[in-house]
mmCIF file of C-alpha atoms and ligand atoms in Angstrom:
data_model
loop_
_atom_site.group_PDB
_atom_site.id
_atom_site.type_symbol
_atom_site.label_atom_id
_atom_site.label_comp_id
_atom_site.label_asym_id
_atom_site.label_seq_id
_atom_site.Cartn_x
_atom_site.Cartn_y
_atom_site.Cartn_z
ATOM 1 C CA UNK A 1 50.018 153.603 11.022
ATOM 2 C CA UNK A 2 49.893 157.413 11.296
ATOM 3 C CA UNK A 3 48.728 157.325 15.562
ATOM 4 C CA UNK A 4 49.951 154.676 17.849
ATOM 5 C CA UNK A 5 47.646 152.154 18.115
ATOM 6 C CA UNK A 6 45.595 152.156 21.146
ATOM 7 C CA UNK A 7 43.016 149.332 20.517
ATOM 8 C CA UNK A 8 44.139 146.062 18.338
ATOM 9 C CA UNK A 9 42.127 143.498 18.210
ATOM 10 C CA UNK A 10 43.587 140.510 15.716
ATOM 11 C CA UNK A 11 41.301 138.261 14.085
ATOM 12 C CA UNK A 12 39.161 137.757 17.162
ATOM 13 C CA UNK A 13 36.646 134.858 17.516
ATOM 14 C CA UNK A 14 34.560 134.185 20.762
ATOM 15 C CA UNK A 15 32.218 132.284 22.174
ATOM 16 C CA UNK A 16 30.623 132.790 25.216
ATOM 17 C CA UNK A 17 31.795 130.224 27.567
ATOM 18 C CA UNK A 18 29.683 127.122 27.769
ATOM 19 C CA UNK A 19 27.873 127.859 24.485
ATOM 20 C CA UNK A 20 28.707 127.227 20.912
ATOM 21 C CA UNK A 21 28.140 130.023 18.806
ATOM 22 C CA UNK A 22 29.988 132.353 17.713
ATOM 23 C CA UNK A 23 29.108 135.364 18.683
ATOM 24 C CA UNK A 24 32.353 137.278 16.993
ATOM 25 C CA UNK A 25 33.649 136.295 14.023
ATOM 26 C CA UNK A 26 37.105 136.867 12.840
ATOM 27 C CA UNK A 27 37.249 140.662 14.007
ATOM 28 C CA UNK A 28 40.599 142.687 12.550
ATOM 29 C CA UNK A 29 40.389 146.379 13.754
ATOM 30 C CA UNK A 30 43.005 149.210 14.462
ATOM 31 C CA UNK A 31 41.990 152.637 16.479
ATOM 32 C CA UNK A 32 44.938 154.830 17.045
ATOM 33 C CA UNK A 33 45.219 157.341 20.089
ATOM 34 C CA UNK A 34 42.719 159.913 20.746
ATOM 35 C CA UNK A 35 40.260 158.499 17.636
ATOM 36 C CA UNK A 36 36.891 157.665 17.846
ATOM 37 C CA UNK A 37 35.434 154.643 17.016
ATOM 38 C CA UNK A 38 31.857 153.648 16.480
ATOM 39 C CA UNK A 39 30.097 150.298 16.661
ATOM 40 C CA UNK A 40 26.833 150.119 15.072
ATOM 41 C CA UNK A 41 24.634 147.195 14.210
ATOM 42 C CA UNK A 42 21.096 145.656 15.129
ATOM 43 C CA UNK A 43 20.837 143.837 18.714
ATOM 44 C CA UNK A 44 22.419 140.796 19.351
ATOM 45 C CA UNK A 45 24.910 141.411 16.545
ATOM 46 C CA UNK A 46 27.561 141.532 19.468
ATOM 47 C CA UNK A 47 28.190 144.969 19.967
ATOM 48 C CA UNK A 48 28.102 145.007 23.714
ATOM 49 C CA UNK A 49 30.435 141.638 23.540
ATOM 50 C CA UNK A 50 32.883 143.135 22.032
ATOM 51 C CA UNK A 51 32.806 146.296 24.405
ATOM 52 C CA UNK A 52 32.551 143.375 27.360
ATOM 53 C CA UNK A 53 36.056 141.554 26.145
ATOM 54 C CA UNK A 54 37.715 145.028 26.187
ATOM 55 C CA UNK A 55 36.927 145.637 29.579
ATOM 56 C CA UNK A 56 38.263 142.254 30.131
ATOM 57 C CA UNK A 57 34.934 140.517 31.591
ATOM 58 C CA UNK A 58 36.074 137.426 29.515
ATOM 59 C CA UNK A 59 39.238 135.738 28.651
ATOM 60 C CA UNK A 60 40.594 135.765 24.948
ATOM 61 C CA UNK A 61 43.606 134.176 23.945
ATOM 62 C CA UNK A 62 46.525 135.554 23.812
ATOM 63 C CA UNK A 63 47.347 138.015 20.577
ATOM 64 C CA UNK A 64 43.605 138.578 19.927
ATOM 65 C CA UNK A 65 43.414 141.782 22.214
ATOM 66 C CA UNK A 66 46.228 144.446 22.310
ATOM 67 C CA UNK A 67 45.783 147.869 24.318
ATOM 68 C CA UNK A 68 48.284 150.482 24.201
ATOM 69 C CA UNK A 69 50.648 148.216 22.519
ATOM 70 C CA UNK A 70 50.362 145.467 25.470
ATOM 71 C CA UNK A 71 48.560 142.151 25.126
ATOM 72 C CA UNK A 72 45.035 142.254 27.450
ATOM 73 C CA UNK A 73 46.006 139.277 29.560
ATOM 74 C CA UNK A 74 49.416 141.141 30.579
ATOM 75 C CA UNK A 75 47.498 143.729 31.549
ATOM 76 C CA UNK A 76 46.245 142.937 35.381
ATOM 77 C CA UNK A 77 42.496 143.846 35.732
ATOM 78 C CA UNK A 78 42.879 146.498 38.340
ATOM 79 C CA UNK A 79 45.540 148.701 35.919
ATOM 80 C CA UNK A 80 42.533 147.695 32.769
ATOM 81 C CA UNK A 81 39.481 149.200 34.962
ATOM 82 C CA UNK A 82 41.454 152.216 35.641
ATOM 83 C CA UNK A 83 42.321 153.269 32.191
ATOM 84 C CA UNK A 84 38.819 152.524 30.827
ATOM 85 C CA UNK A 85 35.815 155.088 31.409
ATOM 86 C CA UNK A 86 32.827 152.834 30.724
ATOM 87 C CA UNK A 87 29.321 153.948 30.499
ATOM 88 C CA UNK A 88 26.685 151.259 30.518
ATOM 89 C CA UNK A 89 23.544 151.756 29.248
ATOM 90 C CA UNK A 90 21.932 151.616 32.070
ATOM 91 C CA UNK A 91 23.619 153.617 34.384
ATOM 92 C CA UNK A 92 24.090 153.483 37.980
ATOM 93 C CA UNK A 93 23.855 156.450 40.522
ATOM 94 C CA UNK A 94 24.030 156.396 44.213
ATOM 95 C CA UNK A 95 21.966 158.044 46.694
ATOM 96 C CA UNK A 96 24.649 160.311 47.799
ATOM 97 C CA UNK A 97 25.957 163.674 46.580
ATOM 98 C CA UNK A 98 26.486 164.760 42.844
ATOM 99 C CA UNK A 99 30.401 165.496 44.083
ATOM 100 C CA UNK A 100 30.468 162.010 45.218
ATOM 101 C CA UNK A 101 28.707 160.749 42.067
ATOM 102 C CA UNK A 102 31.059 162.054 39.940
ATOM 103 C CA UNK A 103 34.476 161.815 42.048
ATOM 104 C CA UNK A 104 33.259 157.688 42.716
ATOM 105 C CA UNK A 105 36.418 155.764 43.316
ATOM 106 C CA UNK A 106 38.332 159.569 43.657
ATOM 107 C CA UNK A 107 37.601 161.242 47.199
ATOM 108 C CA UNK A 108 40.168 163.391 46.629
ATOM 109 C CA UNK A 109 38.015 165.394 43.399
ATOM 110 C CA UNK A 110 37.943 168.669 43.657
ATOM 111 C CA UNK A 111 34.763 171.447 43.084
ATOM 112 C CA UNK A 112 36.670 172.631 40.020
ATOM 113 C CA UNK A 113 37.386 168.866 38.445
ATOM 114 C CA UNK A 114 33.696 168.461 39.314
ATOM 115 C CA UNK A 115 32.639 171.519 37.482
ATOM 116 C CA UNK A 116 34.840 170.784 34.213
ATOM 117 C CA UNK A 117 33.588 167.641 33.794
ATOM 118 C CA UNK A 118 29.897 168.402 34.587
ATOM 119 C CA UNK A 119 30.535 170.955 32.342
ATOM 120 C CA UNK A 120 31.721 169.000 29.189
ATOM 121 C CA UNK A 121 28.477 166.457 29.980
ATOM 122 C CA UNK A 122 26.411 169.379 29.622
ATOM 123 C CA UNK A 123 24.909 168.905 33.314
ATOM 124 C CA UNK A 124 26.166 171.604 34.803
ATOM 125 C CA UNK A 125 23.855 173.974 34.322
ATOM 126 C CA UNK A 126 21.132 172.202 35.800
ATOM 127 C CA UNK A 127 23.183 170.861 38.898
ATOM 128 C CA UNK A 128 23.465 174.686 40.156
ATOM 129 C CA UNK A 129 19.906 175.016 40.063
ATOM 130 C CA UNK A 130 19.774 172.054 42.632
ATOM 131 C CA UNK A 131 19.021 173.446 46.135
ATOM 132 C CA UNK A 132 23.038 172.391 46.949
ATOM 133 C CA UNK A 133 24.024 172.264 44.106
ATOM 134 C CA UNK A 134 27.273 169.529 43.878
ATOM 135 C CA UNK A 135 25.880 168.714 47.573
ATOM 136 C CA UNK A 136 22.595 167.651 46.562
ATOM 137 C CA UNK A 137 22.003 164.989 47.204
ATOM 138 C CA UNK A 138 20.760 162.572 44.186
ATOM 139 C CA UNK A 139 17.882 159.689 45.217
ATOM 140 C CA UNK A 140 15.289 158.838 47.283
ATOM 141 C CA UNK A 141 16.013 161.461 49.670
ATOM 142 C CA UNK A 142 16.941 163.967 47.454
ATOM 143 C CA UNK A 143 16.396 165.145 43.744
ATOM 144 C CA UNK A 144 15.163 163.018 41.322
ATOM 145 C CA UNK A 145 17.016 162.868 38.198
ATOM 146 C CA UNK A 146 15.416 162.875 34.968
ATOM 147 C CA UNK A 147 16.697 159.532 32.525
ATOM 148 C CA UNK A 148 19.038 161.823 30.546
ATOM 149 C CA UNK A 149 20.125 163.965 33.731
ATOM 150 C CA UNK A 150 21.408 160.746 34.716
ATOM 151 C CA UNK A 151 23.221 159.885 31.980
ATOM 152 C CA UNK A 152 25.317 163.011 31.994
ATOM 153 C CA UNK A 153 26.512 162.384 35.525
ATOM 154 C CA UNK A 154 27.404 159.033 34.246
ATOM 155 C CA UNK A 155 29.314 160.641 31.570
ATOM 156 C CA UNK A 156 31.057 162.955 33.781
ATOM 157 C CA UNK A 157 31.688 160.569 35.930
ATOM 158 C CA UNK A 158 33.581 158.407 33.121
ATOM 159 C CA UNK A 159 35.634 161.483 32.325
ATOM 160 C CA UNK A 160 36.548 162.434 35.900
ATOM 161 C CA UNK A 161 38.747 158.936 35.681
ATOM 162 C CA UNK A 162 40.539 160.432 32.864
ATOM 163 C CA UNK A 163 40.685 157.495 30.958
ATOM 164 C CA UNK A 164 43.052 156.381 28.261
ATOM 165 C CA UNK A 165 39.918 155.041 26.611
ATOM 166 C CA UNK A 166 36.400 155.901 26.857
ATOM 167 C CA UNK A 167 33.817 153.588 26.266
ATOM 168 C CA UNK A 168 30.002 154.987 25.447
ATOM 169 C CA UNK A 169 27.557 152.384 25.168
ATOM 170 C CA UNK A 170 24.488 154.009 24.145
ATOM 171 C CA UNK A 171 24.820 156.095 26.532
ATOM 172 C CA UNK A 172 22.696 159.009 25.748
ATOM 173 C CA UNK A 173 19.696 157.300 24.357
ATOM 174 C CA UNK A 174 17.668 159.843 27.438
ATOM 175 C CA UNK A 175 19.077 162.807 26.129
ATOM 176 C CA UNK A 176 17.779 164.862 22.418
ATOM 177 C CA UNK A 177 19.751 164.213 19.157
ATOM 178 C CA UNK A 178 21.611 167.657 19.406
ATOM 179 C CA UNK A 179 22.283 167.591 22.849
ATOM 180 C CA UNK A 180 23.603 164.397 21.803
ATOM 181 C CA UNK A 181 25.723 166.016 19.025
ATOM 182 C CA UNK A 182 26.658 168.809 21.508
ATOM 183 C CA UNK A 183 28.289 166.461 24.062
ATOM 184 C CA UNK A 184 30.587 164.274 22.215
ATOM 185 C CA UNK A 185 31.968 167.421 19.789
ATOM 186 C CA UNK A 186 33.183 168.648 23.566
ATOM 187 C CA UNK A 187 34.223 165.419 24.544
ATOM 188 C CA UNK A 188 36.452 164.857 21.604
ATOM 189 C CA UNK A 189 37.703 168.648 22.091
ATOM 190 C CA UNK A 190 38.982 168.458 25.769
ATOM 191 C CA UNK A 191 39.976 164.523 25.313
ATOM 192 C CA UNK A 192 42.318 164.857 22.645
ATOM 193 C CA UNK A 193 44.453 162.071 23.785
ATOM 194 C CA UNK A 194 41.426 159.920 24.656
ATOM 195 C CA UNK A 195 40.425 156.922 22.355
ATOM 196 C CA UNK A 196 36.424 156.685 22.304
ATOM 197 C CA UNK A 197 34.370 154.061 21.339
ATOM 198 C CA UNK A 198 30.889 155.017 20.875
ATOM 199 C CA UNK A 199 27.938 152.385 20.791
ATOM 200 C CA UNK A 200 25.298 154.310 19.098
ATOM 201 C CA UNK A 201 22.232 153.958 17.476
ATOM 202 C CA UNK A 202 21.664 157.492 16.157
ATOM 203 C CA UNK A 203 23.601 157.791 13.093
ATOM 204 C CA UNK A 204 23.675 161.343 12.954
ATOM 205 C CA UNK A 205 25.848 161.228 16.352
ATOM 206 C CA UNK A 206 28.756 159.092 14.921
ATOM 207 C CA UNK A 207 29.439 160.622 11.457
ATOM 208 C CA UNK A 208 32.525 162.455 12.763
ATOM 209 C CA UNK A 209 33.885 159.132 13.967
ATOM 210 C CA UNK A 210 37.454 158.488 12.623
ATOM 211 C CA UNK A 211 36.186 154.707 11.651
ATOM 212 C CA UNK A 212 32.627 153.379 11.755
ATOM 213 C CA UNK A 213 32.061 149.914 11.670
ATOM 214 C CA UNK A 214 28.604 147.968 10.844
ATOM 215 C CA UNK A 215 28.300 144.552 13.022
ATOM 216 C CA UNK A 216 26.262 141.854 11.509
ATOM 217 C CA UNK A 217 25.967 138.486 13.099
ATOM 218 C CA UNK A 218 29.364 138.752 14.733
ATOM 219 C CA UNK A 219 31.252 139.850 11.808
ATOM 220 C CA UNK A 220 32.326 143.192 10.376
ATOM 221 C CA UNK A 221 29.902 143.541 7.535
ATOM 222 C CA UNK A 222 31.223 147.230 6.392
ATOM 223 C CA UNK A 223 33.400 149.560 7.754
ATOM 224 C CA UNK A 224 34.338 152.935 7.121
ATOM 225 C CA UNK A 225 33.734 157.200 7.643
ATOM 226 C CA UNK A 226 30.276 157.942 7.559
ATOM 227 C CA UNK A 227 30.684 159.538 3.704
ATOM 228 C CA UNK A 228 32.437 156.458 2.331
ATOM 229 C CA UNK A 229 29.558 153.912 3.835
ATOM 230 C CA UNK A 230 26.955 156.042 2.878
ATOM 231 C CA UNK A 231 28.476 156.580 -0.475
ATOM 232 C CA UNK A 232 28.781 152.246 -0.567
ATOM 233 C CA UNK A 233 24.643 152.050 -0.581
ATOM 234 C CA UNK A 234 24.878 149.093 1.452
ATOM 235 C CA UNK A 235 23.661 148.145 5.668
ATOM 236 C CA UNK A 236 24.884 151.706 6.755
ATOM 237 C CA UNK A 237 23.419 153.560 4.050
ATOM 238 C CA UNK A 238 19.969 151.888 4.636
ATOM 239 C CA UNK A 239 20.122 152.753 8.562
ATOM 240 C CA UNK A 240 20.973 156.323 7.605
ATOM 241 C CA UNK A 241 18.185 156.697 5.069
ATOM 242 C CA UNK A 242 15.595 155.161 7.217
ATOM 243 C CA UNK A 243 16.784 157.490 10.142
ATOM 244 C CA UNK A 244 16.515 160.440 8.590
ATOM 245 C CA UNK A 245 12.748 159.581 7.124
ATOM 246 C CA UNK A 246 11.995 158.845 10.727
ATOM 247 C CA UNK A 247 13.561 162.126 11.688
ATOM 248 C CA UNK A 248 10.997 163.927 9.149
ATOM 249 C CA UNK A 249 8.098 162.337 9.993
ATOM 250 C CA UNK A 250 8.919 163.217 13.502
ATOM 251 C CA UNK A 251 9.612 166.446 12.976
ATOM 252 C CA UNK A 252 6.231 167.079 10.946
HETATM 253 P P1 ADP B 301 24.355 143.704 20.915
HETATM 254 O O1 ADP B 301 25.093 144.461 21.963
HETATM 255 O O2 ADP B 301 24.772 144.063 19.528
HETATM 256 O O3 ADP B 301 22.860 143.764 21.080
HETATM 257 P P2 ADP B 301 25.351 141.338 22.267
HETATM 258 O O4 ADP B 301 26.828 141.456 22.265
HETATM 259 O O5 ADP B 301 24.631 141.679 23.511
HETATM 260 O O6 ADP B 301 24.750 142.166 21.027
HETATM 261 O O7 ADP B 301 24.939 139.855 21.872
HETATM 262 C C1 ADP B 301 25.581 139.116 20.822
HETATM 263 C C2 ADP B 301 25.150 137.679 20.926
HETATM 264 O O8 ADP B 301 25.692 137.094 22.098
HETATM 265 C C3 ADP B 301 23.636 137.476 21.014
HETATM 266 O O9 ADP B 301 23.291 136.351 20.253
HETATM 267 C C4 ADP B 301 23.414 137.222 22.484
HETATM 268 O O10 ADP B 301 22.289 136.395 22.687
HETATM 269 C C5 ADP B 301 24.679 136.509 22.892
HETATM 270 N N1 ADP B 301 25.017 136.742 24.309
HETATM 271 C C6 ADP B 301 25.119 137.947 24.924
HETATM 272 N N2 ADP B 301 25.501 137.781 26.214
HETATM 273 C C7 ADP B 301 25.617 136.454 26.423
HETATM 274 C C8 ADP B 301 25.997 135.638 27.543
HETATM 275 N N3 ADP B 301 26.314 136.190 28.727
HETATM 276 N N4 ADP B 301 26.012 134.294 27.374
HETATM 277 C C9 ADP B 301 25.703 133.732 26.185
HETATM 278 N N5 ADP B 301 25.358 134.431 25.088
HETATM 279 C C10 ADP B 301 25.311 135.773 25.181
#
């Protein structure tokens, strides 16, 4: 393998515990250091599950889940949380400062950390046209931000951890398709060494993923760059034709 690995997962099957079903089905995947990986597939395919046993919200057995060469369950949850910049999908801010929305969990940020990653979330710009600008506060006492606003202070907020991996769960649905675009070609530029994962339902935001792979029912239905799936006519290829005729019609 060219990269050390930084995610292995090794034939993983899980159930939710309590239930019966499967809900992922014999799942073999590799992502080496600083690659991007993107998880596509219609809801309820288990796309979020899989994102949910990284973070270590359920127990697998041991083998199934490897991170930076160590097995999960070595790996005690406090040491997990803090190499992992998650963004949900539905994000969370606090009615506090932007500084103290992106530094959560680090006091100690300082204005320039703050403005680098505002900066690579593409937020920036409209935080200094705030009254206070990284004092404003966010909130019911202060400025209402817009859906997408939000989810770039999420975003920076994931990068200000400096994570070892970075986890993206449709987490710019708010913001336009080349805004989109914009952001993660400048997250992959100043996170070289970061692994991503990107939950995404846009297609045209994952083709420069290093690995794409198509979840159906649990199981790894296709997998590959965005030119070899679309080139295999098969699940992916249908998305991306379908989302570009919606683009048109949009557009027109
Ligand atoms: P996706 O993110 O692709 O929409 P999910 O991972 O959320 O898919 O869901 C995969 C499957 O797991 C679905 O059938 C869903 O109903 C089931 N599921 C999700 N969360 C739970 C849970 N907490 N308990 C039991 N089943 C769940």
């Amino acid at each position: 393998y060219a990269v050390e690995p930084s995610i292995e997962l090794d034939n993983l099957t899980f159930k939710y515990p309590g239930t019966k079903a499967e809900v992922l089905k014999n799942i073999t995947l590799k992502v080496g250091k600083g690659e991007t990986l993107a998880i596509v597939g219609k809801t309820g395919s288990g796309k979020t599950t899989l994102v949910n046993l990284l973070l270590k919200l359920y127990n697998v057995d041991d083998g199934k889940i490897k991170l930076g060469g160590n097995d999960i369950n070595r790996i005690p949850v406090k040491k997990l949380r803090s190499m992992m910049g998650y963004v949900p999908q539905d994000n969370f801010l606090f009615s506090k400062t932007v500084k103290y929305n992106v530094g959560f969990g680090h006091e100690d940020i300082t204005d320039e950390e703050v403005k680098h990653f505002t900066q690579i979330a593409q937020i920036y710009d409209e935080i200094m046209s705030f009254p206070k600008g990284f004092d404003t506060e966010l909130g019911e006492r202060g400025v209402n931000m817009s859906g997408g606003q939000k989810q770039r202070v999420s975003i920076a907020r994931a990068l200000a951890k400096k994570p070892e991996i970075i986890i993206l769960d449709d987490s710019l649905s708010a913001v336009d398709t080349k805004t989109e675009e914009s952001i993660l070609s400048h997250l992959k530029e100043s996170l070289k060494d970061t692994t991503s994962i990107l939950i995404a339902h846009r297609i045209s935001t994952i083709k420069h993923a290093n690995q794409i792979i198509v979840l159906e029912d649990g199981e790894i239905a296709e997998r590959g760059t965005h030119d070899a799936l679309v080139a295999m006519g098969g699940l992916y290829a249908d998305m991306y034709k379908k989302q570009l005729l919606e683009e048109k019609l949009s557009e027109s």
